[in-house]
């Protein structure tokens, strides 16, 4: 397995986790690529224009992305289900246009000159985020997340601050996507706004759906399978989107809970309508 | 000049409206978003291309797009919506239809590549042009405008005046009551998928005629904006979708007119986000109760 592939695998795992983290509090988001773009651009500007080293810049990029997630999430999380999908889609579509119209960051031409990501940064980030997710899954925090996700009205009646939990999860997910964006930008050295198009967000969600929505191993597995397999099998390389889409379709028909379901709680995507 | 932009905006808005009507009818009847809709719209252009290359007849291309689109709609219903019909599965179904859409997109990429293809016959429609309010109109735009009006009127007739339309309205008002009164709810769902997808495919062909090329990108770029239109007009509200489409087309044209052309997409999506936050049921209300959307 080449270094390229390993790095892209780790970035995809981070993206899948960014969706998983928000989803673990019940917020399905199609905004991952927008926050990836923010992380990438902030980190890129810090290294290219301010001369910061790569790793601190990526951390700051992730922080900026997380803050933005917090700012966007506060109004956005007032809506849910299908409406949240629409709102986050809107964020993704808007972010590309916004970046294209800021000449300071290169406009439609893009931003170049970043460098410095090695495979070990990617592996390290996956290990750190994975360890944090593993710790959360063993801690009482997971019960809070489960409660908020499964039925926020019951959770609220038990005294949990539902909005705060969702918002924090959304912001942390955004920060993870931002870090992935920073690593990505500093690896391929040149990005354009439409690098971060809506397909990135869609794929990130699909990774999670493929692997299973109720534990973090599933998201990582889904991302790994869909990144590594196409590179190894020539047939799949040509037909990657088709194979991916077909797998999702078949999986949702016969095993809607995803490949791995370790915990018993099911994720009811969305909410009963009144 | 501005009058010309208004007409232009209303023409684009008409196309938005035709796609948005498809989204909103399915939301009304099934309480689901059909993400494959955008790609059926895209496929419509390619079906038209295949027919136009074989037989130089635009009406035939329209009929072909209508039939293929409708059949695709029924296939989508079978794959993504029939088995995922529990109330909790609404987002699962949306994701499944999204995957179906991706599959269609990739298949089109494999057959025709990802570059735009020039549409034949466009020049056959006549090359004269009409100067009106400072904007030049070519005959094909007149054809698209006329077709949009005809399709909206036909749809109005079907929904408001026919037996099928009455069934559709009944199911979207209250599916349980409709079932109790003997309306075949599942069959109505199939009918809605056929009608909306056929309409989307024809609209895709009209879009191809208007811009003169067939392009596989338009599903993700143009048609997805119709989803924003649907939310603006109110999910499940038929006339909200039509008015919302015209409104968004007009807004985009105004953005272009006042020199914000590059921000046109932002105008649409930003407008949608604001509408969803301030008034989740959409500008014109909907059968999807806004209260249910609030967290």
Coordinates of C-alpha atoms in Angstrom, one line a residue:
Chain A
X1 CA 0.0 0.0 0.0
X2 CA 1.5 3.2 -1.1
X3 CA 2.0 6.3 1.1
X4 CA -0.5 8.3 -1.0
X5 CA -3.2 5.7 -0.4
X6 CA -2.5 5.4 3.3
X7 CA -2.8 9.2 3.8
X8 CA -6.0 9.5 1.8
X9 CA -7.4 6.6 3.8
X10 CA -6.6 8.4 7.0
X11 CA -8.2 11.6 5.7
X12 CA -11.3 9.8 4.7
X13 CA -11.5 8.1 8.1
X14 CA -11.3 11.5 9.7
X15 CA -14.0 12.8 7.4
X16 CA -16.2 9.8 8.2
X17 CA -15.6 10.4 11.9
X18 CA -16.5 14.1 11.6
X19 CA -19.9 13.0 10.2
X20 CA -20.1 10.2 12.8
X21 CA -19.5 12.6 15.7
X22 CA -22.3 14.9 14.7
X23 CA -24.5 12.0 14.0
X24 CA -23.9 10.4 17.4
X25 CA -25.8 13.3 18.8
X26 CA -28.5 12.9 16.1
X27 CA -27.5 15.5 13.6
X28 CA -27.0 14.1 10.1
X29 CA -24.8 16.7 8.3
X30 CA -23.9 17.2 4.7
X31 CA -21.7 20.1 5.7
X32 CA -18.4 18.1 6.1
X33 CA -16.8 19.5 3.0
X34 CA -17.5 23.1 3.9
X35 CA -15.7 22.7 7.2
X36 CA -13.0 20.7 5.5
X37 CA -12.5 23.7 3.2
X38 CA -12.4 26.1 6.1
X39 CA -9.8 24.0 7.9
X40 CA -7.8 23.7 4.7
X41 CA -7.9 27.4 3.8
X42 CA -7.2 28.7 7.3
X43 CA -4.3 26.3 7.7
X44 CA -3.0 27.0 4.2
X45 CA -3.1 30.8 4.7
X46 CA -1.3 30.5 8.1
X47 CA 1.6 28.5 6.5
X48 CA 1.8 30.3 3.2
X49 CA 1.1 33.9 4.2
X50 CA 2.0 33.9 7.9
X51 CA 4.9 31.3 7.8
X52 CA 3.6 29.1 10.5
X53 CA 4.8 25.5 10.7
X54 CA 2.4 23.0 9.2
X55 CA 1.2 21.2 12.3
X56 CA 0.2 24.2 14.5
X57 CA -1.4 25.8 11.4
X58 CA -3.5 22.6 10.9
X59 CA -4.5 22.7 14.6
X60 CA -5.5 26.4 14.3
X61 CA -7.4 25.6 11.1
X62 CA -9.3 22.8 12.9
X63 CA -10.0 25.3 15.7
X64 CA -11.3 27.9 13.3
X65 CA -13.4 25.2 11.6
X66 CA -14.8 24.1 15.0
X67 CA -15.7 27.7 16.0
X68 CA -17.4 28.2 12.7
X69 CA -19.3 24.9 13.2
X70 CA -20.4 26.3 16.6
X71 CA -21.5 29.5 15.0
X72 CA -23.4 27.8 12.1
X73 CA -24.6 25.0 14.3
X74 CA -26.4 27.3 16.7
X75 CA -29.0 28.4 14.3
X76 CA -28.8 25.3 12.0
X77 CA -29.5 22.8 14.8
X78 CA -32.8 24.4 15.5
X79 CA -34.1 22.4 12.5
X80 CA -33.8 18.7 12.3
X81 CA -34.2 15.6 10.1
X82 CA -34.7 16.5 6.4
X83 CA -34.5 20.2 7.2
X84 CA -31.1 19.8 8.8
X85 CA -29.9 17.9 5.7
X86 CA -31.1 20.8 3.5
X87 CA -29.5 23.5 5.8
X88 CA -26.1 21.7 5.8
X89 CA -26.3 21.2 2.1
X90 CA -26.9 24.9 1.8
X91 CA -23.8 25.5 3.9
X92 CA -21.7 23.3 1.7
X93 CA -23.0 24.9 -1.5
X94 CA -22.5 28.4 -0.1
X95 CA -19.0 27.8 1.2
X96 CA -17.7 27.0 -2.3
X97 CA -19.2 30.2 -3.7
X98 CA -17.9 32.3 -0.7
X99 CA -14.4 31.0 -1.2
X100 CA -14.5 31.6 -4.9
X101 CA -15.3 35.2 -4.3
X102 CA -12.6 36.1 -1.7
X103 CA -9.7 37.2 -3.8
X104 CA -7.4 37.1 -0.7
X105 CA -7.5 33.3 -0.7
X106 CA -7.1 33.0 -4.5
X107 CA -10.7 33.1 -5.7
X108 CA -11.5 30.5 -8.3
X109 CA -7.8 30.0 -9.1
X110 CA -7.2 28.5 -5.7
X111 CA -4.6 28.5 -3.0
X112 CA -1.2 26.9 -3.5
X113 CA 2.2 26.5 -1.8
X114 CA 1.3 24.4 1.2
X115 CA 3.4 21.4 2.0
X116 CA 4.7 19.3 4.8
X117 CA 2.1 16.6 5.5
X118 CA 3.5 13.2 5.9
X119 CA 1.7 9.9 6.2
X120 CA 2.5 9.9 9.9
X121 CA 0.5 13.1 10.5
X122 CA -2.5 11.3 9.1
X123 CA -1.9 8.2 11.1
X124 CA -1.3 10.2 14.2
X125 CA -4.5 12.2 13.8
X126 CA -6.5 9.0 13.3
X127 CA -4.9 7.4 16.4
X128 CA -5.6 10.5 18.5
X129 CA -9.2 11.1 17.3
X130 CA -9.8 7.3 17.5
X131 CA -8.5 7.1 21.0
X132 CA -10.8 10.0 22.0
X133 CA -13.8 8.4 20.4
X134 CA -12.9 5.1 22.1
X135 CA -12.7 6.8 25.4
X136 CA -16.0 8.5 24.9
X137 CA -17.7 5.2 23.9
X138 CA -16.6 3.8 27.2
X139 CA -17.6 6.8 29.3
X140 CA -21.0 8.0 30.6
X141 CA -20.8 10.6 27.9
X142 CA -21.9 8.0 25.4
X143 CA -25.2 7.4 27.4
X144 CA -25.9 11.2 27.1
X145 CA -25.2 11.1 23.4
X146 CA -27.4 8.0 22.9
X147 CA -30.2 9.6 24.9
X148 CA -30.1 12.8 22.9
X149 CA -29.9 10.9 19.6
X150 CA -32.6 8.4 20.3
X151 CA -35.2 10.8 21.7
X152 CA -34.3 14.3 22.5
X153 CA -37.6 15.1 24.2
X154 CA -37.0 12.4 26.8
X155 CA -33.4 13.4 27.2
X156 CA -34.5 17.0 27.8
X157 CA -37.0 15.9 30.3
X158 CA -34.2 14.1 32.2
X159 CA -32.4 17.4 32.5
X160 CA -29.9 17.0 29.7
X161 CA -29.0 20.1 27.8
X162 CA -29.9 18.8 24.4
X163 CA -29.0 21.9 22.4
X164 CA -25.6 22.1 24.1
X165 CA -24.8 18.4 23.5
X166 CA -25.8 18.6 19.8
X167 CA -24.0 21.8 19.3
X168 CA -20.8 20.5 20.9
X169 CA -20.9 17.3 18.8
X170 CA -21.5 19.3 15.7
X171 CA -18.6 21.7 16.5
X172 CA -16.2 18.9 17.3
X173 CA -17.2 17.1 14.1
X174 CA -16.5 20.3 12.2
X175 CA -13.1 20.6 13.9
X176 CA -12.2 17.1 12.9
X177 CA -13.2 17.8 9.3
X178 CA -11.2 21.0 9.4
X179 CA -8.1 19.1 10.6
X180 CA -8.6 16.6 7.8
X181 CA -8.8 19.6 5.4
X182 CA -5.6 21.0 6.7
X183 CA -3.7 17.7 6.3
X184 CA -5.2 17.3 2.8
X185 CA -4.3 20.8 1.7
X186 CA -0.7 20.4 2.9
X187 CA -0.4 17.1 1.2
X188 CA -1.6 17.9 -2.3
X189 CA -0.1 21.4 -2.0
X190 CA -2.8 23.1 -4.1
X191 CA -6.5 23.4 -3.6
X192 CA -9.4 25.2 -5.3
X193 CA -12.8 26.0 -3.8
X194 CA -14.5 23.4 -5.9
X195 CA -12.1 20.7 -4.6
X196 CA -14.5 20.8 -1.6
X197 CA -17.7 20.2 -3.6
X198 CA -20.8 18.5 -2.3
X199 CA -19.7 15.1 -3.4
X200 CA -17.0 15.1 -0.6
X201 CA -19.8 15.6 2.0
X202 CA -22.0 13.0 0.3
X203 CA -19.1 10.4 0.4
X204 CA -18.3 11.2 4.0
X205 CA -22.0 10.4 4.9
X206 CA -21.9 7.3 2.8
X207 CA -18.8 6.0 4.5
X208 CA -20.6 6.2 7.8
X209 CA -23.8 4.6 6.4
X210 CA -21.7 1.8 4.9
X211 CA -19.9 1.0 8.1
X212 CA -22.7 1.5 10.5
X213 CA -23.9 4.5 12.3
X214 CA -23.8 3.5 15.9
X215 CA -20.1 3.0 16.7
X216 CA -17.0 4.7 15.6
X217 CA -15.3 1.5 14.2
X218 CA -18.0 1.3 11.6
X219 CA -17.3 4.7 10.2
X220 CA -13.6 4.0 10.0
X221 CA -14.2 0.6 8.4
X222 CA -16.5 2.1 5.8
X223 CA -14.0 4.8 4.9
X224 CA -11.1 2.3 4.7
X225 CA -13.0 -0.2 2.5
X226 CA -14.1 2.4 0.1
X227 CA -10.7 4.0 -0.2
X228 CA -8.4 1.0 -0.3
X229 CA -10.4 -1.5 -2.2
X230 CA -10.9 0.6 -5.4
X231 CA -7.1 1.1 -5.6
X232 CA -6.4 -2.6 -5.3
X233 CA -8.9 -4.0 -7.7
X234 CA -8.7 -2.5 -11.2
X235 CA -12.3 -3.1 -12.0
X236 CA -13.4 -1.2 -9.0
X237 CA -11.1 1.7 -9.8
X238 CA -13.0 2.3 -13.0
X239 CA -16.3 1.8 -11.5
X240 CA -15.7 3.3 -8.0
X241 CA -18.8 5.5 -7.7
X242 CA -21.1 2.8 -9.2
X243 CA -19.7 0.1 -6.9
X244 CA -20.0 2.4 -3.9
X245 CA -23.5 3.5 -4.8
X246 CA -24.7 -0.1 -5.5
X247 CA -23.2 -1.3 -2.2
X248 CA -25.1 1.4 -0.3
X249 CA -28.3 0.6 -2.1
X250 CA -28.1 -3.1 -1.4
X251 CA -26.9 -2.5 2.2
X252 CA -29.8 -0.1 2.9
X253 CA -32.2 -2.7 1.5
X254 CA -31.0 -5.7 3.4
X255 CA -29.1 -4.3 6.4
X256 CA -30.1 -0.7 7.1
X257 CA -28.0 -0.7 10.3
X258 CA -24.7 -0.8 8.5
X259 CA -21.9 -3.4 8.4
X260 CA -20.9 -3.3 12.1
X261 CA -23.5 -2.8 14.8
X262 CA -21.9 -3.5 18.1
X263 CA -24.2 -1.6 20.4
X264 CA -27.9 -2.5 20.6
X265 CA -29.4 0.9 20.3
X266 CA -30.5 1.6 16.8
X267 CA -30.1 4.9 15.2
X268 CA -33.5 6.2 14.2
X269 CA -32.5 8.6 11.5
X270 CA -34.9 11.4 11.8
X271 CA -38.0 11.7 13.9
X272 CA -41.5 10.6 13.8
X273 CA -43.6 13.2 12.2
X274 CA -46.3 14.7 14.4
Chain B
X1 CA -32.4 46.1 -19.7
X2 CA -33.8 45.1 -16.3
X3 CA -37.1 44.0 -17.9
X4 CA -35.1 41.7 -20.1
X5 CA -33.3 40.2 -17.0
X6 CA -36.7 39.8 -15.4
X7 CA -38.0 37.8 -18.3
X8 CA -34.8 35.8 -18.4
X9 CA -35.1 35.1 -14.6
X10 CA -38.7 34.0 -15.0
X11 CA -37.7 31.5 -17.7
X12 CA -35.0 30.0 -15.6
X13 CA -37.4 30.1 -12.7
X14 CA -39.9 28.1 -14.7
X15 CA -37.4 25.3 -15.0
X16 CA -36.7 25.4 -11.3
X17 CA -40.4 25.3 -10.7
X18 CA -40.9 22.2 -12.8
X19 CA -38.1 20.3 -10.9
X20 CA -39.2 21.6 -7.6
X21 CA -42.8 20.5 -8.2
X22 CA -41.4 16.9 -8.5
X23 CA -39.6 17.2 -5.1
X24 CA -42.6 18.7 -3.4
X25 CA -45.2 16.2 -4.7
X26 CA -43.1 13.3 -3.4
X27 CA -42.6 15.1 -0.1
X28 CA -46.3 15.7 0.1
X29 CA -47.3 12.1 -0.7
X30 CA -44.5 10.1 0.9
X31 CA -42.8 12.6 3.3
X32 CA -39.5 11.7 1.7
X33 CA -36.9 13.6 -0.3
X34 CA -36.1 11.9 -3.6
X35 CA -32.5 12.8 -4.2
X36 CA -32.4 10.7 -7.4
X37 CA -34.7 13.4 -8.9
X38 CA -31.8 15.6 -9.8
X39 CA -30.1 12.9 -11.7
X40 CA -33.3 11.9 -13.5
X41 CA -33.4 15.5 -14.7
X42 CA -29.8 15.1 -15.9
X43 CA -30.6 11.8 -17.7
X44 CA -33.5 13.4 -19.5
X45 CA -31.0 15.5 -21.5
X46 CA -29.0 12.4 -22.5
X47 CA -32.1 10.5 -23.5
X48 CA -33.1 13.5 -25.7
X49 CA -29.5 13.4 -27.2
X50 CA -29.7 9.8 -28.1
X51 CA -33.1 10.2 -29.8
X52 CA -32.1 13.4 -31.5
X53 CA -29.0 11.8 -32.9
X54 CA -31.1 9.0 -34.4
X55 CA -34.2 10.9 -35.5
X56 CA -34.1 14.6 -36.0
X57 CA -37.3 15.3 -34.1
X58 CA -37.7 17.3 -31.0
X59 CA -41.2 16.2 -30.1
X60 CA -40.0 12.6 -30.3
X61 CA -37.1 13.4 -28.0
X62 CA -39.5 14.9 -25.6
X63 CA -41.7 11.9 -25.6
X64 CA -38.7 9.6 -25.2
X65 CA -37.4 11.7 -22.2
X66 CA -40.9 11.6 -20.7
X67 CA -41.2 7.8 -20.9
X68 CA -37.7 7.0 -19.8
X69 CA -37.9 9.5 -17.0
X70 CA -41.2 8.0 -15.8
X71 CA -39.8 4.5 -15.9
X72 CA -36.7 5.6 -14.0
X73 CA -39.0 7.2 -11.4
X74 CA -40.8 3.9 -10.9
X75 CA -37.5 2.0 -10.6
X76 CA -36.3 4.6 -8.0
X77 CA -39.6 4.1 -6.0
X78 CA -39.1 0.3 -6.1
X79 CA -35.4 0.4 -5.0
X80 CA -35.3 3.3 -2.5
X81 CA -38.8 3.9 -1.2
X82 CA -40.9 0.8 -1.3
X83 CA -39.1 -1.2 1.4
X84 CA -38.0 1.8 3.5
X85 CA -41.5 2.9 4.3
X86 CA -41.5 3.0 8.1
X87 CA -41.7 6.4 9.6
X88 CA -38.1 6.2 11.0
X89 CA -36.7 5.4 7.6
X90 CA -37.3 8.7 6.0
X91 CA -33.7 9.7 6.0
X92 CA -32.5 6.2 5.1
X93 CA -34.7 6.4 2.0
X94 CA -33.3 9.8 1.2
X95 CA -29.8 8.4 1.4
X96 CA -30.7 5.4 -0.7
X97 CA -32.1 7.6 -3.4
X98 CA -29.0 9.7 -3.2
X99 CA -27.0 6.5 -3.9
X100 CA -29.3 5.7 -6.9
X101 CA -28.6 9.2 -8.2
X102 CA -24.9 8.7 -7.9
X103 CA -25.2 5.4 -9.7
X104 CA -27.0 7.1 -12.6
X105 CA -24.4 9.8 -12.7
X106 CA -21.6 7.3 -12.9
X107 CA -23.2 5.3 -15.6
X108 CA -23.7 8.4 -17.7
X109 CA -20.1 9.3 -17.1
X110 CA -19.1 5.9 -18.4
X111 CA -21.2 6.1 -21.5
X112 CA -20.8 9.8 -22.5
X113 CA -17.8 11.0 -20.4
X114 CA -17.9 14.0 -18.2
X115 CA -17.6 16.7 -20.8
X116 CA -20.6 18.6 -22.2
X117 CA -21.9 17.4 -25.5
X118 CA -23.4 19.8 -28.1
X119 CA -27.1 19.1 -28.6
X120 CA -28.0 18.6 -32.3
X121 CA -31.2 20.2 -33.7
X122 CA -30.9 23.4 -31.6
X123 CA -29.9 25.3 -34.8
X124 CA -32.7 23.6 -36.7
X125 CA -35.1 25.6 -34.6
X126 CA -34.2 28.7 -36.5
X127 CA -31.4 31.1 -36.1
X128 CA -33.3 34.4 -36.0
X129 CA -33.4 36.4 -32.9
X130 CA -35.7 38.8 -31.3
X131 CA -34.4 41.8 -29.4
X132 CA -36.6 42.7 -26.5
X133 CA -35.8 45.0 -23.6
X134 CA -32.2 44.9 -24.4
X135 CA -31.9 41.1 -24.1
X136 CA -31.6 38.9 -27.2
X137 CA -34.0 35.9 -27.4
X138 CA -33.5 33.0 -29.7
X139 CA -36.4 30.8 -30.8
X140 CA -35.3 27.9 -28.6
X141 CA -35.9 30.1 -25.6
X142 CA -39.4 30.8 -26.8
X143 CA -40.0 27.1 -27.2
X144 CA -38.7 26.4 -23.6
X145 CA -40.9 29.2 -22.3
X146 CA -44.0 27.9 -24.1
X147 CA -43.3 24.4 -23.0
X148 CA -42.9 25.4 -19.4
X149 CA -46.3 27.2 -19.4
X150 CA -47.9 24.2 -21.1
X151 CA -46.4 21.7 -18.6
X152 CA -47.4 23.8 -15.6
X153 CA -51.0 24.1 -17.0
X154 CA -51.2 20.4 -17.7
X155 CA -49.9 19.6 -14.2
X156 CA -52.5 22.0 -12.8
X157 CA -55.2 20.1 -14.7
X158 CA -53.9 16.7 -13.7
X159 CA -53.6 17.6 -10.0
X160 CA -56.8 19.6 -9.7
X161 CA -59.2 18.1 -12.2
X162 CA -58.5 14.4 -12.7
X163 CA -59.3 11.3 -10.6
X164 CA -55.5 10.6 -10.3
X165 CA -54.9 14.2 -9.1
X166 CA -57.7 13.9 -6.5
X167 CA -56.1 10.7 -5.2
X168 CA -52.7 12.4 -5.0
X169 CA -54.2 15.3 -3.1
X170 CA -56.1 13.0 -0.7
X171 CA -53.0 11.0 0.1
X172 CA -50.8 14.0 0.7
X173 CA -53.5 15.5 2.9
X174 CA -53.8 12.4 5.1
X175 CA -52.5 9.0 3.9
X176 CA -54.3 7.0 6.6
X177 CA -57.7 8.5 5.9
X178 CA -57.1 8.1 2.2
X179 CA -56.3 4.4 2.7
X180 CA -59.5 4.0 4.8
X181 CA -61.5 5.5 2.0
X182 CA -60.2 2.9 -0.4
X183 CA -57.6 4.9 -2.3
X184 CA -54.7 2.6 -3.3
X185 CA -51.9 4.6 -1.5
X186 CA -49.0 2.5 -2.8
X187 CA -50.3 2.8 -6.4
X188 CA -50.7 6.6 -5.9
X189 CA -47.1 6.7 -4.8
X190 CA -46.0 5.0 -8.0
X191 CA -48.1 7.4 -10.1
X192 CA -46.5 10.3 -8.4
X193 CA -43.0 9.0 -9.0
X194 CA -43.9 8.4 -12.7
X195 CA -45.3 11.9 -13.1
X196 CA -42.6 13.8 -11.3
X197 CA -39.7 11.9 -12.8
X198 CA -41.1 12.1 -16.3
X199 CA -41.6 15.8 -15.8
X200 CA -38.0 16.1 -14.5
X201 CA -36.6 14.3 -17.5
X202 CA -38.5 16.5 -19.9
X203 CA -37.3 19.6 -18.0
X204 CA -33.7 18.2 -18.3
X205 CA -34.2 18.1 -22.1
X206 CA -35.6 21.6 -22.1
X207 CA -32.6 22.8 -20.1
X208 CA -30.3 21.1 -22.6
X209 CA -32.1 22.8 -25.5
X210 CA -31.8 26.1 -23.7
X211 CA -28.1 26.0 -23.1
X212 CA -27.4 24.0 -26.3
X213 CA -25.3 21.3 -24.6
X214 CA -26.0 18.1 -22.6
X215 CA -24.0 18.1 -19.5
X216 CA -23.8 15.5 -16.7
X217 CA -23.0 18.2 -14.0
X218 CA -26.4 19.9 -14.1
X219 CA -28.0 17.4 -11.7
X220 CA -25.6 18.5 -8.9
X221 CA -25.5 22.1 -9.8
X222 CA -28.7 23.3 -11.4
X223 CA -31.3 20.7 -10.2
X224 CA -30.1 20.6 -6.6
X225 CA -31.0 24.3 -6.4
X226 CA -34.6 23.2 -7.1
X227 CA -34.4 21.4 -3.7
X228 CA -33.7 24.8 -2.1
X229 CA -36.6 26.2 -4.1
X230 CA -38.8 23.4 -2.6
X231 CA -37.8 24.3 0.9
X232 CA -38.4 28.0 0.2
X233 CA -41.8 27.4 -1.1
X234 CA -42.7 24.9 1.6
X235 CA -42.0 21.2 1.5
X236 CA -45.1 19.5 0.1
X237 CA -46.7 22.7 -1.1
X238 CA -47.3 22.5 -4.9
X239 CA -48.0 26.1 -5.7
X240 CA -45.3 27.1 -3.2
X241 CA -42.8 25.3 -5.4
X242 CA -44.0 27.0 -8.6
X243 CA -44.0 30.5 -7.0
X244 CA -40.7 29.7 -5.2
X245 CA -39.1 28.6 -8.5
X246 CA -40.1 31.8 -10.2
X247 CA -39.0 33.9 -7.2
X248 CA -35.6 32.2 -7.1
X249 CA -35.1 32.5 -10.9
X250 CA -35.9 36.2 -10.5
X251 CA -33.6 36.6 -7.5
X252 CA -30.7 35.0 -9.5
X253 CA -31.4 37.2 -12.5
X254 CA -31.4 40.3 -10.2
X255 CA -28.1 39.1 -8.7
X256 CA -26.7 39.0 -12.2
X257 CA -28.2 42.3 -13.1
X258 CA -26.7 44.1 -10.2
X259 CA -23.3 42.6 -10.7
X260 CA -23.3 39.8 -8.2
X261 CA -23.5 37.1 -10.9
X262 CA -20.8 35.0 -9.2
X263 CA -22.8 35.1 -6.0
X264 CA -26.0 33.8 -7.6
X265 CA -25.7 30.3 -6.0
X266 CA -25.1 31.9 -2.6
X267 CA -28.2 34.0 -3.0
X268 CA -30.3 30.8 -3.6
X269 CA -28.8 28.7 -0.8
X270 CA -28.5 31.6 1.6
X271 CA -32.2 32.5 1.0
X272 CA -33.1 28.9 1.7
X273 CA -31.2 28.7 4.9
X274 CA -32.8 32.0 6.1
X275 CA -36.2 30.7 5.2
X276 CA -35.6 27.4 7.0
X277 CA -34.4 29.1 10.2
X278 CA -37.1 31.8 10.3
X279 CA -40.0 29.9 8.9
X280 CA -39.3 26.1 8.6
X281 CA -42.6 25.4 7.0
X282 CA -41.5 27.6 4.0
X283 CA -42.9 30.8 2.7
X284 CA -46.2 29.4 1.8
X285 CA -46.7 26.8 4.5
X286 CA -46.9 23.1 3.8
X287 CA -48.4 19.8 4.8
X288 CA -45.1 19.0 6.6
X289 CA -45.8 20.8 9.8
X290 CA -43.1 23.3 10.6
X291 CA -43.3 22.5 14.2
X292 CA -42.0 19.0 13.5
X293 CA -38.9 20.5 12.0
X294 CA -38.0 22.5 15.1
X295 CA -35.6 20.9 17.5

